[in-house]
mmCIF file of C-alpha atoms in Angstrom:
data_model
loop_
_atom_site.group_PDB
_atom_site.id
_atom_site.type_symbol
_atom_site.label_atom_id
_atom_site.label_comp_id
_atom_site.label_asym_id
_atom_site.label_seq_id
_atom_site.Cartn_x
_atom_site.Cartn_y
_atom_site.Cartn_z
ATOM 1 C CA MET N 22 -15.766 -6.096 90.818
ATOM 2 C CA ASP N 23 -18.863 -7.986 91.996
ATOM 3 C CA GLN N 24 -21.183 -5.932 93.955
ATOM 4 C CA ARG N 25 -22.156 -9.029 95.703
ATOM 5 C CA ASN N 26 -18.869 -10.065 97.364
ATOM 6 C CA VAL N 27 -18.339 -6.065 98.203
ATOM 7 C CA THR N 28 -17.953 -6.439 102.113
ATOM 8 C CA LYS N 29 -19.929 -2.691 102.840
ATOM 9 C CA ILE N 30 -18.729 -0.572 105.636
ATOM 10 C CA THR N 31 -21.111 0.133 108.356
ATOM 11 C CA THR N 32 -18.820 1.766 110.963
ATOM 12 C CA ILE N 33 -15.841 4.412 110.379
ATOM 13 C CA HIS N 34 -12.592 4.928 113.029
ATOM 14 C CA LEU N 35 -11.616 8.406 112.950
ATOM 15 C CA LEU N 36 -7.837 8.764 114.365
ATOM 16 C CA GLY N 37 -7.676 12.363 115.011
ATOM 17 C CA PHE N 38 -4.349 13.932 115.858
ATOM 18 C CA GLN N 39 -1.903 11.345 117.599
ATOM 19 C CA ILE N 40 -0.861 13.317 120.451
ATOM 20 C CA PRO N 41 1.045 11.917 123.375
ATOM 21 C CA HIS N 42 -0.552 10.638 126.284
ATOM 22 C CA ASN N 43 0.960 13.160 129.068
ATOM 23 C CA ILE N 44 -0.554 16.340 126.967
ATOM 24 C CA THR N 45 -3.960 14.835 126.217
ATOM 25 C CA PHE N 46 -5.985 16.765 129.009
ATOM 26 C CA LEU N 47 -4.029 20.089 128.169
ATOM 27 C CA VAL N 48 -4.833 19.713 124.590
ATOM 28 C CA PHE N 49 -8.735 18.430 125.243
ATOM 29 C CA PHE N 50 -8.983 21.506 126.992
ATOM 30 C CA ASN N 51 -7.302 24.062 124.693
ATOM 31 C CA PHE N 52 -9.847 22.682 122.307
ATOM 32 C CA LEU N 53 -12.726 22.890 124.642
ATOM 33 C CA VAL N 54 -11.903 26.645 124.943
ATOM 34 C CA ILE N 55 -11.487 27.021 121.567
ATOM 35 C CA TYR N 56 -15.201 25.746 121.178
ATOM 36 C CA CYS N 57 -16.488 28.109 123.675
ATOM 37 C CA VAL N 58 -14.818 31.402 122.716
ATOM 38 C CA THR N 59 -15.883 30.707 119.020
ATOM 39 C CA ILE N 60 -19.185 30.307 119.786
ATOM 40 C CA CYS N 61 -19.498 32.985 122.275
ATOM 41 C CA GLY N 62 -17.689 35.180 120.442
ATOM 42 C CA ASN N 63 -19.910 34.644 117.243
ATOM 43 C CA LEU N 64 -23.042 34.571 119.059
ATOM 44 C CA LEU N 65 -22.028 38.054 120.509
ATOM 45 C CA ILE N 66 -21.617 39.438 116.989
ATOM 46 C CA ILE N 67 -24.939 38.260 116.054
ATOM 47 C CA THR N 68 -26.604 39.767 119.178
ATOM 48 C CA LEU N 69 -24.543 42.994 118.713
ATOM 49 C CA VAL N 70 -26.199 43.281 115.225
ATOM 50 C CA SER N 71 -29.403 42.179 116.314
ATOM 51 C CA TYR N 72 -29.596 44.796 119.045
ATOM 52 C CA SER N 73 -27.699 48.031 117.883
ATOM 53 C CA LYS N 74 -29.612 50.399 115.539
ATOM 54 C CA SER N 75 -26.467 51.645 114.675
ATOM 55 C CA LEU N 76 -25.249 48.185 112.724
ATOM 56 C CA HIS N 77 -28.596 47.973 110.885
ATOM 57 C CA SER N 78 -26.610 48.254 107.764
ATOM 58 C CA PRO N 79 -26.102 45.381 104.832
ATOM 59 C CA MET N 80 -22.345 45.407 106.002
ATOM 60 C CA TYR N 81 -22.983 44.189 109.843
ATOM 61 C CA PHE N 82 -26.127 41.925 108.426
ATOM 62 C CA PHE N 83 -23.802 40.111 106.112
ATOM 63 C CA LEU N 84 -21.229 39.687 109.257
ATOM 64 C CA SER N 85 -23.869 38.383 111.172
ATOM 65 C CA GLN N 86 -25.045 35.625 108.279
ATOM 66 C CA LEU N 87 -20.990 34.794 108.432
ATOM 67 C CA SER N 88 -21.172 34.138 112.420
ATOM 68 C CA VAL N 89 -23.935 31.887 111.779
ATOM 69 C CA LEU N 90 -21.959 30.108 109.437
ATOM 70 C CA ASP N 91 -18.715 29.925 111.741
ATOM 71 C CA ILE N 92 -21.382 28.208 114.503
ATOM 72 C CA PHE N 93 -22.417 26.018 112.426
ATOM 73 C CA LEU N 94 -19.151 24.825 110.559
ATOM 74 C CA ILE N 95 -17.619 24.834 114.245
ATOM 75 C CA THR N 96 -20.462 22.583 116.025
ATOM 76 C CA ASP N 97 -20.313 20.344 112.734
ATOM 77 C CA ILE N 98 -16.595 19.629 113.223
ATOM 78 C CA LEU N 99 -15.186 20.190 117.157
ATOM 79 C CA PRO N 100 -16.934 18.596 119.399
ATOM 80 C CA ASN N 101 -16.434 14.986 117.593
ATOM 81 C CA MET N 102 -12.451 16.524 117.336
ATOM 82 C CA ILE N 103 -12.397 17.207 121.219
ATOM 83 C CA SER N 104 -13.853 13.362 121.802
ATOM 84 C CA THR N 105 -11.309 11.999 119.553
ATOM 85 C CA VAL N 106 -8.823 13.687 121.798
ATOM 86 C CA LEU N 107 -9.814 11.774 124.325
ATOM 87 C CA VAL N 108 -10.438 7.965 123.586
ATOM 88 C CA LYS N 109 -7.737 8.418 120.985
ATOM 89 C CA LYS N 110 -9.891 6.758 118.182
ATOM 90 C CA ALA N 111 -13.777 7.751 117.592
ATOM 91 C CA ILE N 112 -16.066 5.198 116.117
ATOM 92 C CA MET N 113 -18.956 6.443 114.161
ATOM 93 C CA SER N 114 -21.585 5.168 111.437
ATOM 94 C CA PHE N 115 -20.659 5.973 107.707
ATOM 95 C CA SER N 116 -23.981 7.447 107.634
ATOM 96 C CA ASN N 117 -23.022 9.678 110.524
ATOM 97 C CA CYS N 118 -19.765 10.152 108.601
ATOM 98 C CA LEU N 119 -21.309 11.454 105.488
ATOM 99 C CA THR N 120 -23.678 13.358 107.456
ATOM 100 C CA GLN N 121 -20.927 15.319 108.446
ATOM 101 C CA PHE N 122 -19.473 15.423 105.482
ATOM 102 C CA TYR N 123 -22.726 17.074 104.239
ATOM 103 C CA PHE N 124 -23.031 19.784 106.492
ATOM 104 C CA PHE N 125 -19.215 20.691 106.246
ATOM 105 C CA THR N 126 -19.576 21.238 102.759
ATOM 106 C CA ILE N 127 -22.683 23.589 103.276
ATOM 107 C CA ALA N 128 -21.063 25.378 105.690
ATOM 108 C CA GLU N 129 -17.772 26.072 103.300
ATOM 109 C CA SER N 130 -19.790 26.459 100.362
ATOM 110 C CA SER N 131 -21.977 29.033 101.693
ATOM 111 C CA GLU N 132 -18.754 30.526 103.321
ATOM 112 C CA CYS N 133 -17.538 31.314 99.841
ATOM 113 C CA CYS N 134 -20.150 32.771 98.683
ATOM 114 C CA LEU N 135 -20.993 35.103 101.521
ATOM 115 C CA LEU N 136 -17.116 36.126 101.578
ATOM 116 C CA THR N 137 -17.905 37.316 97.863
ATOM 117 C CA VAL N 138 -21.102 38.700 98.794
ATOM 118 C CA MET N 139 -19.546 40.929 101.380
ATOM 119 C CA SER N 140 -16.802 42.118 98.746
ATOM 120 C CA LEU N 141 -19.723 43.022 96.389
ATOM 121 C CA ASP N 142 -21.163 44.857 99.415
ATOM 122 C CA ARG N 143 -17.935 46.922 99.820
ATOM 123 C CA TYR N 144 -17.340 47.599 96.307
ATOM 124 C CA LEU N 145 -20.816 49.017 95.793
ATOM 125 C CA ALA N 146 -19.999 51.243 98.976
ATOM 126 C CA ILE N 147 -17.143 52.464 98.131
ATOM 127 C CA CYS N 148 -17.051 52.545 94.138
ATOM 128 C CA LYS N 149 -20.828 53.296 93.517
ATOM 129 C CA PRO N 150 -21.547 55.283 96.859
ATOM 130 C CA LEU N 151 -24.661 56.618 95.202
ATOM 131 C CA HIS N 152 -26.427 53.471 94.137
ATOM 132 C CA TYR N 153 -25.398 51.506 97.229
ATOM 133 C CA THR N 154 -28.314 52.461 99.344
ATOM 134 C CA LEU N 155 -31.120 51.746 96.520
ATOM 135 C CA LYS N 156 -28.869 48.587 95.420
ATOM 136 C CA MET N 157 -28.259 46.892 98.790
ATOM 137 C CA ASN N 158 -31.688 47.351 100.378
ATOM 138 C CA PHE N 159 -32.902 44.443 102.723
ATOM 139 C CA LYS N 160 -35.002 42.239 100.618
ATOM 140 C CA PHE N 161 -32.040 42.135 98.543
ATOM 141 C CA CYS N 162 -29.578 41.408 100.951
ATOM 142 C CA CYS N 163 -31.823 38.788 102.359
ATOM 143 C CA ILE N 164 -31.840 37.611 98.449
ATOM 144 C CA LEU N 165 -28.463 36.987 98.313
ATOM 145 C CA VAL N 166 -27.966 34.927 101.979
ATOM 146 C CA ILE N 167 -30.457 32.816 100.693
ATOM 147 C CA LEU N 168 -28.565 32.259 97.340
ATOM 148 C CA CYS N 169 -25.842 31.438 99.403
ATOM 149 C CA TRP N 170 -27.380 28.966 101.652
ATOM 150 C CA ILE N 171 -29.022 27.599 98.629
ATOM 151 C CA LEU N 172 -25.830 27.002 96.657
ATOM 152 C CA GLY N 173 -24.126 25.489 99.611
ATOM 153 C CA ILE N 174 -27.104 22.733 99.838
ATOM 154 C CA PHE N 175 -26.897 21.716 96.244
ATOM 155 C CA VAL N 176 -22.590 21.340 96.188
ATOM 156 C CA ALA N 177 -23.362 18.970 99.311
ATOM 157 C CA PHE N 178 -26.441 17.126 97.880
ATOM 158 C CA VAL N 179 -24.622 16.721 94.936
ATOM 159 C CA TYR N 180 -21.279 15.210 96.278
ATOM 160 C CA ILE N 181 -23.585 12.857 98.961
ATOM 161 C CA LEU N 182 -25.537 11.432 95.951
ATOM 162 C CA THR N 183 -22.400 10.850 93.721
ATOM 163 C CA THR N 184 -20.590 9.495 96.600
ATOM 164 C CA SER N 185 -23.174 7.289 98.224
ATOM 165 C CA LYS N 186 -23.500 5.186 94.981
ATOM 166 C CA LEU N 187 -19.880 4.460 95.596
ATOM 167 C CA ASN N 188 -18.843 1.082 96.727
ATOM 168 C CA PHE N 189 -16.906 1.283 100.303
ATOM 169 C CA CYS N 190 -15.182 -1.742 101.330
ATOM 170 C CA GLY N 191 -12.261 -0.814 103.553
ATOM 171 C CA PRO N 192 -10.329 -0.476 105.570
ATOM 172 C CA ASN N 193 -12.604 1.802 107.844
ATOM 173 C CA ILE N 194 -10.337 4.003 109.253
ATOM 174 C CA ILE N 195 -9.926 7.681 108.297
ATOM 175 C CA ASP N 196 -6.705 8.823 109.336
ATOM 176 C CA HIS N 197 -8.259 12.578 110.274
ATOM 177 C CA PHE N 198 -10.042 14.355 112.973
ATOM 178 C CA PHE N 199 -13.197 14.603 110.444
ATOM 179 C CA CYS N 200 -15.006 13.132 107.160
ATOM 180 C CA ASP N 201 -13.720 15.119 104.741
ATOM 181 C CA LEU N 202 -13.976 14.170 101.144
ATOM 182 C CA GLU N 203 -10.854 12.722 100.181
ATOM 183 C CA PRO N 204 -10.431 10.671 103.056
ATOM 184 C CA ILE N 205 -13.699 8.964 102.525
ATOM 185 C CA LEU N 206 -12.651 8.389 98.868
ATOM 186 C CA LYS N 207 -9.885 6.360 100.014
ATOM 187 C CA LEU N 208 -12.029 3.996 101.509
ATOM 188 C CA SER N 209 -13.617 3.369 98.185
ATOM 189 C CA CYS N 210 -13.354 0.540 95.771
ATOM 190 C CA SER N 211 -15.270 1.793 92.975
ATOM 191 C CA ASP N 212 -13.881 4.326 89.984
ATOM 192 C CA ILE N 213 -13.844 7.828 91.833
ATOM 193 C CA THR N 214 -12.444 9.353 88.697
ATOM 194 C CA ALA N 215 -16.052 10.882 88.232
ATOM 195 C CA VAL N 216 -16.213 12.241 92.095
ATOM 196 C CA GLN N 217 -12.286 13.749 91.664
ATOM 197 C CA PHE N 218 -13.908 15.477 88.555
ATOM 198 C CA GLN N 219 -16.921 16.921 89.909
ATOM 199 C CA LEU N 220 -14.593 18.018 93.094
ATOM 200 C CA ALA N 221 -12.198 19.879 90.756
ATOM 201 C CA ILE N 222 -15.382 21.861 88.869
ATOM 202 C CA PHE N 223 -16.786 22.747 92.281
ATOM 203 C CA VAL N 224 -13.113 23.955 93.870
ATOM 204 C CA LEU N 225 -13.077 26.352 90.635
ATOM 205 C CA ILE N 226 -16.477 27.303 90.623
ATOM 206 C CA PHE N 227 -16.798 27.883 94.788
ATOM 207 C CA VAL N 228 -13.255 28.775 95.622
ATOM 208 C CA VAL N 229 -10.644 29.733 92.519
ATOM 209 C CA ILE N 230 -13.237 32.096 90.330
ATOM 210 C CA PRO N 231 -15.288 34.287 94.167
ATOM 211 C CA PHE N 232 -11.415 34.354 95.184
ATOM 212 C CA LEU N 233 -10.290 35.958 91.648
ATOM 213 C CA LEU N 234 -13.743 38.012 91.948
ATOM 214 C CA ILE N 235 -12.754 39.016 95.699
ATOM 215 C CA ILE N 236 -9.080 40.335 93.942
ATOM 216 C CA VAL N 237 -10.268 42.089 91.202
ATOM 217 C CA SER N 238 -13.181 44.220 93.269
ATOM 218 C CA TYR N 239 -10.993 44.951 95.767
ATOM 219 C CA ALA N 240 -8.255 46.315 93.022
ATOM 220 C CA TYR N 241 -11.179 48.730 92.258
ATOM 221 C CA ILE N 242 -11.805 49.538 95.939
ATOM 222 C CA LEU N 243 -7.872 50.320 96.524
ATOM 223 C CA SER N 244 -8.256 52.345 93.151
ATOM 224 C CA ALA N 245 -11.250 54.411 94.620
ATOM 225 C CA ILE N 246 -9.801 54.802 97.913
ATOM 226 C CA PHE N 247 -6.669 56.230 96.327
ATOM 227 C CA LYS N 248 -8.725 58.858 94.637
ATOM 228 C CA ILE N 249 -10.035 60.175 97.900
ATOM 229 C CA PRO N 250 -8.634 63.365 98.712
ATOM 230 C CA SER N 251 -8.543 63.397 102.371
ATOM 231 C CA ILE N 252 -6.061 61.677 104.404
ATOM 232 C CA THR N 253 -9.135 61.125 107.490
ATOM 233 C CA GLY N 254 -11.337 59.896 104.178
ATOM 234 C CA ARG N 255 -8.876 57.397 103.049
ATOM 235 C CA GLN N 256 -8.344 55.763 106.438
ATOM 236 C CA LYS N 257 -12.340 55.657 107.109
ATOM 237 C CA ALA N 258 -12.951 54.000 103.651
ATOM 238 C CA PHE N 259 -9.953 51.324 104.331
ATOM 239 C CA SER N 260 -10.622 50.348 107.770
ATOM 240 C CA THR N 261 -14.410 49.395 106.355
ATOM 241 C CA CYS N 262 -12.564 46.841 104.020
ATOM 242 C CA SER N 263 -9.343 46.022 105.936
ATOM 243 C CA SER N 264 -11.158 43.331 108.239
ATOM 244 C CA HIS N 265 -12.918 41.595 105.834
ATOM 245 C CA LEU N 266 -9.656 41.392 103.628
ATOM 246 C CA THR N 267 -7.953 39.965 106.308
ATOM 247 C CA VAL N 268 -10.475 37.095 106.683
ATOM 248 C CA VAL N 269 -10.359 36.414 102.976
ATOM 249 C CA CYS N 270 -6.451 36.047 102.892
ATOM 250 C CA PHE N 271 -6.768 33.617 105.660
ATOM 251 C CA TYR N 272 -9.455 31.714 104.623
ATOM 252 C CA TYR N 273 -8.617 31.340 100.861
ATOM 253 C CA GLY N 274 -5.034 31.015 101.693
ATOM 254 C CA THR N 275 -5.628 27.888 103.509
ATOM 255 C CA LEU N 276 -8.630 26.801 101.230
ATOM 256 C CA LEU N 277 -6.010 26.738 97.943
ATOM 257 C CA CYS N 278 -3.342 25.336 100.127
ATOM 258 C CA VAL N 279 -5.575 21.959 100.413
ATOM 259 C CA TYR N 280 -7.488 21.754 97.113
ATOM 260 C CA LEU N 281 -5.233 23.089 94.478
ATOM 261 C CA ILE N 282 -0.959 22.190 96.106
ATOM 262 C CA PRO N 283 -0.958 18.374 95.496
ATOM 263 C CA ASN N 284 -0.511 16.473 99.006
ATOM 264 C CA ARG N 285 0.862 12.864 97.356
ATOM 265 C CA GLY N 286 3.886 12.386 99.654
ATOM 266 C CA GLN N 287 3.034 14.717 102.346
ATOM 267 C CA ARG N 288 3.119 14.014 105.860
ATOM 268 C CA MET N 289 -0.569 13.347 107.200
ATOM 269 C CA GLU N 290 -0.123 15.221 110.408
ATOM 270 C CA ILE N 291 0.969 18.135 107.766
ATOM 271 C CA THR N 292 -2.581 17.628 106.185
ATOM 272 C CA LYS N 293 -4.524 17.290 109.129
ATOM 273 C CA LEU N 294 -2.741 21.145 110.594
ATOM 274 C CA VAL N 295 -3.782 22.634 107.229
ATOM 275 C CA SER N 296 -7.276 21.457 107.341
ATOM 276 C CA LEU N 297 -7.524 22.548 110.954
ATOM 277 C CA LEU N 298 -6.371 25.936 109.566
ATOM 278 C CA TYR N 299 -9.695 26.417 107.159
ATOM 279 C CA THR N 300 -12.229 24.391 109.805
ATOM 280 C CA VAL N 301 -11.544 25.453 113.374
ATOM 281 C CA VAL N 302 -9.315 28.997 112.907
ATOM 282 C CA PRO N 303 -11.362 31.060 110.787
ATOM 283 C CA PRO N 304 -14.386 30.804 112.825
ATOM 284 C CA LEU N 305 -12.071 31.857 116.166
ATOM 285 C CA ILE N 306 -10.561 34.678 114.922
ATOM 286 C CA ASN N 307 -13.194 36.365 112.536
ATOM 287 C CA PRO N 308 -15.151 37.802 115.493
ATOM 288 C CA ILE N 309 -11.847 38.807 116.982
ATOM 289 C CA ILE N 310 -10.520 40.521 113.941
ATOM 290 C CA TYR N 311 -13.618 42.581 112.827
ATOM 291 C CA SER N 312 -14.370 43.436 116.972
ATOM 292 C CA LEU N 313 -10.742 44.890 116.852
ATOM 293 C CA ARG N 314 -10.504 46.915 113.942
ATOM 294 C CA ASN N 315 -14.324 48.250 113.972
ATOM 295 C CA LYS N 316 -15.192 51.186 115.888
ATOM 296 C CA GLU N 317 -18.752 51.077 115.384
ATOM 297 C CA LEU N 318 -18.680 47.415 117.343
ATOM 298 C CA LYS N 319 -16.554 48.515 119.774
ATOM 299 C CA LYS N 320 -19.189 51.137 120.588
ATOM 300 C CA ALA N 321 -21.964 48.924 120.359
ATOM 301 C CA LEU N 322 -20.434 46.317 122.445
ATOM 302 C CA LYS N 323 -19.365 49.325 125.130
ATOM 303 C CA LYS N 324 -23.288 50.192 125.044
ATOM 304 C CA PHE N 325 -24.681 46.974 125.023
ATOM 305 C CA THR N 326 -22.089 45.903 128.251
ATOM 306 C CA GLN N 327 -23.456 49.124 129.675
ATOM 307 C CA ASN N 328 -27.236 48.597 129.573
ATOM 308 C CA CYS N 329 -26.786 44.706 130.965
ATOM 309 C CA LEU N 330 -24.758 46.138 133.579
ATOM 310 C CA PHE N 331 -26.911 48.921 134.623
#
């Protein structure tokens, strides 16, 4: 196609969820509450880990970094989605659409890496307890977190670099609630084979392989737990892993459904709901899961509340 005759897209129309008018305010209010609860819950985790000396350990340091990523992700996605609920169709510039996708990719890729690092931390704590303190020192933990962010930024940069070289000639309507890669590629009139191949490689590296590493690490962890002679010891060891394992199963389960299961012929509303499960729900439930299943976090919250009140 002659590039001089291509009409380039400058604005994007996000359709969001097609919601009946009579329940618009109810859906808007629910999403607003979800956003507020998510921000407050994750800020509470960050505050507790920073405030309580009993939580100054690698496990809780990584948990606080997970909360930072969850706030980063939910802030990139949900405010714009809330506006689409009210106005039915959000209009944004194409550059803003790519920017949203850029930050979304950073958050998702970094979170995949961080969840893998958290499984490594639990593996060393339970399977190699004598070497744990020496290996998982604060400096090494900081290096791992920075590496997660760098990898996320690298993946997002590569995506944006290759996507921006494509020609986008419309239509300029995205039937989704945020700018994900697949809906963006549907607007292109260029050959997208290279970008799709790149997507497959990155999904393999940042989704499939980390998920397999987590499964292997938990196989070793469960084997070590069953070797603990006392029931109390088993319960204590498993309680430190159960929250992370729950988060991993939910997060990776929805990611694998989106990126590995073919969605041709699938209704767009179903795709949107599945996307909602790995963009909005994990940041909401992560603080709840860790708070309900962790006695040390409960104690820190109780002490923090008492100090604030009295």
